[in-house]
PDB file of C-alpha atoms in Angstrom:
ATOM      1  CA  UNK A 178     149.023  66.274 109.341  1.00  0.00           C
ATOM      2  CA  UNK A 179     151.590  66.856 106.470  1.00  0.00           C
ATOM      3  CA  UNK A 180     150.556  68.951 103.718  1.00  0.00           C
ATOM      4  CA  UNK A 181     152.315  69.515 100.757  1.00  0.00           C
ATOM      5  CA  UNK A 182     152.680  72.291  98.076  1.00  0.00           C
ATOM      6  CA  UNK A 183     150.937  72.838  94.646  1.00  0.00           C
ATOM      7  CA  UNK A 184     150.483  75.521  92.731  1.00  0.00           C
ATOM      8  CA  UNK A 185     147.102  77.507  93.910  1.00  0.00           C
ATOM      9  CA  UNK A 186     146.633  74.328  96.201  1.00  0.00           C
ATOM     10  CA  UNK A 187     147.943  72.488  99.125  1.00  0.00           C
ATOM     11  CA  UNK A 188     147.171  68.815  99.946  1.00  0.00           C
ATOM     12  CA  UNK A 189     146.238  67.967 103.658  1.00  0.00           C
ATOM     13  CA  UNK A 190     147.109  64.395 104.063  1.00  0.00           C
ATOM     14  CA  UNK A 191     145.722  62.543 107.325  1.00  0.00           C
ATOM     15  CA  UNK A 192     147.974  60.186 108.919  1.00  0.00           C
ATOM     16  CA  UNK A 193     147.714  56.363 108.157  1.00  0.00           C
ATOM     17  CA  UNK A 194     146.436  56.462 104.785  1.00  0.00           C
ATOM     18  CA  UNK A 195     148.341  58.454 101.801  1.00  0.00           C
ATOM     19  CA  UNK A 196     145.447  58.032  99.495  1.00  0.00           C
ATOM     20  CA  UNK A 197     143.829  60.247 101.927  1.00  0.00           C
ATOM     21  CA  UNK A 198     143.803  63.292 101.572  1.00  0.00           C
ATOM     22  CA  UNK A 199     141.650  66.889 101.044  1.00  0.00           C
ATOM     23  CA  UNK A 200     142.859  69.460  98.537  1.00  0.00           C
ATOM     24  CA  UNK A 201     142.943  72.896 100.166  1.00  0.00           C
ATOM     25  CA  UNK A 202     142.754  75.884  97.023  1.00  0.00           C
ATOM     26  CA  UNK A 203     142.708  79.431  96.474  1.00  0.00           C
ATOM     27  CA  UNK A 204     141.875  81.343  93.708  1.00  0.00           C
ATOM     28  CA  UNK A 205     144.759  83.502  93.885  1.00  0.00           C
ATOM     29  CA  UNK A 206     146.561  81.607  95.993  1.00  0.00           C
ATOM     30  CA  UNK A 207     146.763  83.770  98.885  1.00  0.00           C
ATOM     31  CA  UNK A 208     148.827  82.494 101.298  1.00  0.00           C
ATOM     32  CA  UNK A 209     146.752  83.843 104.443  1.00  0.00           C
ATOM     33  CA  UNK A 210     143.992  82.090 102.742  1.00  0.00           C
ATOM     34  CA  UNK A 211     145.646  78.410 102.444  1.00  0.00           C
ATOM     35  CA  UNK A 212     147.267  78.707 106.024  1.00  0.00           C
ATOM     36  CA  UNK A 213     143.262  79.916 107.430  1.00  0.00           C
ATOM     37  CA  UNK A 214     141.868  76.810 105.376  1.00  0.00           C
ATOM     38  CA  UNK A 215     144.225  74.480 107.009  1.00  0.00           C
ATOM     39  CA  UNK A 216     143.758  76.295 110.434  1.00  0.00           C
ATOM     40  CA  UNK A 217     139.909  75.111 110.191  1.00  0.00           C
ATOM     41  CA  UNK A 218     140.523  71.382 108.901  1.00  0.00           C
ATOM     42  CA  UNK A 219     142.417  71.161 111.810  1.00  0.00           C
ATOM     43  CA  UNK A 220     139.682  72.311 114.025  1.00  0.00           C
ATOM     44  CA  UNK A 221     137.652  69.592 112.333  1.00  0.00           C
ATOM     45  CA  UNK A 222     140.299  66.953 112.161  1.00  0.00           C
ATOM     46  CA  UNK A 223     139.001  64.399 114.777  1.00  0.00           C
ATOM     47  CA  UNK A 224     135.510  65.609 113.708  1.00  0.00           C
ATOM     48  CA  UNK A 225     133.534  62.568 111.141  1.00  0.00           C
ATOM     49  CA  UNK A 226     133.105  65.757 109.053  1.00  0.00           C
ATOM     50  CA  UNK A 227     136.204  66.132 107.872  1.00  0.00           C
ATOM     51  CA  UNK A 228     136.765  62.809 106.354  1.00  0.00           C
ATOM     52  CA  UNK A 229     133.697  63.548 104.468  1.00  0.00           C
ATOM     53  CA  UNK A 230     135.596  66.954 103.076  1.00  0.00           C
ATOM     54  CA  UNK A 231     137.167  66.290  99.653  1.00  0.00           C
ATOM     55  CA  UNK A 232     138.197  69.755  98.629  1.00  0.00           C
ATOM     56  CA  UNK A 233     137.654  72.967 100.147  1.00  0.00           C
ATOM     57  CA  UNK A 234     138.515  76.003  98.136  1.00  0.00           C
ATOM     58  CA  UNK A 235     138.192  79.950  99.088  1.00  0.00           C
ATOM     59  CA  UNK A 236     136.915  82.278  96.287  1.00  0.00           C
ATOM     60  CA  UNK A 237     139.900  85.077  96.502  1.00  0.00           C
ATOM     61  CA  UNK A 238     137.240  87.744  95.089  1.00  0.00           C
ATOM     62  CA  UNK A 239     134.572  87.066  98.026  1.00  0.00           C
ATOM     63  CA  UNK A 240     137.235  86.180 101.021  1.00  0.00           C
ATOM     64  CA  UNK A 241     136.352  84.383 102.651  1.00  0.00           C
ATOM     65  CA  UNK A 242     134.427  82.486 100.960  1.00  0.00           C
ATOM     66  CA  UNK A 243     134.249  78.811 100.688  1.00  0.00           C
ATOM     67  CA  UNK A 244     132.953  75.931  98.287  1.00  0.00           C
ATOM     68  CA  UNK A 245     133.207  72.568  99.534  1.00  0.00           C
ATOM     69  CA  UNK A 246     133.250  69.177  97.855  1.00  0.00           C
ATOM     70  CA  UNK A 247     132.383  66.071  99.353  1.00  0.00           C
ATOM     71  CA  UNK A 248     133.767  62.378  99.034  1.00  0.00           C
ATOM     72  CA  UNK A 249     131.494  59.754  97.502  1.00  0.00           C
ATOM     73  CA  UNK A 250     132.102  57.060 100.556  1.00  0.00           C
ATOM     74  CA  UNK A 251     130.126  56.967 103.014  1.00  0.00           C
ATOM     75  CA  UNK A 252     126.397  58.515 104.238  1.00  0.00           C
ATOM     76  CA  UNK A 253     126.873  62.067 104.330  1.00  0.00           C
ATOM     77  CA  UNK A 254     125.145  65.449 105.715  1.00  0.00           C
ATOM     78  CA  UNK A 255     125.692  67.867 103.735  1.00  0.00           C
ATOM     79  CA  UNK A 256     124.199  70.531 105.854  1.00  0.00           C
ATOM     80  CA  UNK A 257     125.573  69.603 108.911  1.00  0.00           C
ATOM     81  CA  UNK A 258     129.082  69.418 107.463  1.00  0.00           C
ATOM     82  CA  UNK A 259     128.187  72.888 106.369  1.00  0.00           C
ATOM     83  CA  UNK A 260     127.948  74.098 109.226  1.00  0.00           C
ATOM     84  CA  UNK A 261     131.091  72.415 110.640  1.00  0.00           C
ATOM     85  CA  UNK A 262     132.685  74.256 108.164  1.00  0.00           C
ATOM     86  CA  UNK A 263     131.180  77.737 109.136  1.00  0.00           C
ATOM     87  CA  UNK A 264     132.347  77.407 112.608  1.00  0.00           C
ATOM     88  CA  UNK A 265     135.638  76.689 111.710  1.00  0.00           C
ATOM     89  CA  UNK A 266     135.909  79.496 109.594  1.00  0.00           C
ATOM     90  CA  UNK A 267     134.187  82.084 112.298  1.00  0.00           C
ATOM     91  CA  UNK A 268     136.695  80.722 114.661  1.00  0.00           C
ATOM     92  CA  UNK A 269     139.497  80.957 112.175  1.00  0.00           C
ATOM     93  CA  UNK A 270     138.736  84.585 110.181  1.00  0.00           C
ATOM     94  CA  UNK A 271     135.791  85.869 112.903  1.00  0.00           C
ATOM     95  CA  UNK A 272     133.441  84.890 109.828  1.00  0.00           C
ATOM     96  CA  UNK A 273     132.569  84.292 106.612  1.00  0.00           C
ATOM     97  CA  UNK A 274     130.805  85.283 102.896  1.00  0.00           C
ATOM     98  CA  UNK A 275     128.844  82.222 102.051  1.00  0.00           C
ATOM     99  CA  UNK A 276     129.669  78.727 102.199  1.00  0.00           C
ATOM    100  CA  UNK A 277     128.312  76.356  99.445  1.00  0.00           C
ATOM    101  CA  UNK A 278     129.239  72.821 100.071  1.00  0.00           C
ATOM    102  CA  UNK A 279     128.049  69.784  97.152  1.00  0.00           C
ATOM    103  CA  UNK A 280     127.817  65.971  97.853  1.00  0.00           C
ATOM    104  CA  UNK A 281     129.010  63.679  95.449  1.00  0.00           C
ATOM    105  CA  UNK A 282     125.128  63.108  93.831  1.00  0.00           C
ATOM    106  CA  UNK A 283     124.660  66.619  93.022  1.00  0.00           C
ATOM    107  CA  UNK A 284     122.862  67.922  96.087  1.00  0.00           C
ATOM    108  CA  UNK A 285     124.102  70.992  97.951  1.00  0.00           C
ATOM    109  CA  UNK A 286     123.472  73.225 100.486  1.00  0.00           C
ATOM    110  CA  UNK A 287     124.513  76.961 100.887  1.00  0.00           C
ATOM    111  CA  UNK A 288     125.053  79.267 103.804  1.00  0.00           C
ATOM    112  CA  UNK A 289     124.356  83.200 103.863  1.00  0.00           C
ATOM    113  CA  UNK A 290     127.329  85.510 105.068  1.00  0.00           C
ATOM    114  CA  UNK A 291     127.913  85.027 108.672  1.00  0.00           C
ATOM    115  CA  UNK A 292     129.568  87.784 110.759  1.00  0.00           C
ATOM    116  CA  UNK A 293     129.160  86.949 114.523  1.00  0.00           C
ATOM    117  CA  UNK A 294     128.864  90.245 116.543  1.00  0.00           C
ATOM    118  CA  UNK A 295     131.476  90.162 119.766  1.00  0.00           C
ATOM    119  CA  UNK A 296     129.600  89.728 123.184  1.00  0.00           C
ATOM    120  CA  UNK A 297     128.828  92.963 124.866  1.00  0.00           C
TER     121      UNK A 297
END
């Protein structure tokens, strides 16, 4: 995985194709915030989910956050790549403050705030 730098974005490219790749922003481009992002594509990297994922951005104000966008290959579920993305993110920041992820004809699903409570 090789990403490279933008402002308020990184690029995660996958390996064999250079054309490929998912845009990772943040609104204030917090750094713990682009690192976490990354940190749950590659949860999701040999997952058919994540070639799906186009961009993924976390909303600074509401970390964390997330909007996802979806490529326009392919058949796609939107809400079970939603929920790919919500366990990434509980496993990468213990939870999260919505998730609202849109396929490329306009339909979307969104996820409540999910804040998994430790095992007793």
């Amino acid at each position: 995985m090789r990403v490279v730098d933008f402002p308020q974005r990184r690029v995660v490219r996958r390996p064999g194709n250079p054309a490929d790749h998912i845009a990772v922003a943040s609104r204030h481009s917090l750094k713990h915030e682009l690192d976490g992002m990354r940190s749950m594509l590659g949860l999701m990297w040999g997952a058919a989910a994540l070639a799906k994922i186009k961009r993924i951005e976390c909303n600074s104000k509401a970390s964390p956050a997330f909007n996802v966008w979806l490529r326009q290959e392919g058949e796609h579920s939107t809400a079970g790549i939603a929920h790919s993305v919500a366990a990434a993110a509980c496993r990468v920041f213990g939870g999260h403050n919505g998730i609202t992820v849109y396929g490329p004809e306009g339909e979307s699903v969104s996820l409540d705030p999910e804040w998994p409570r430790p095992a007793a």
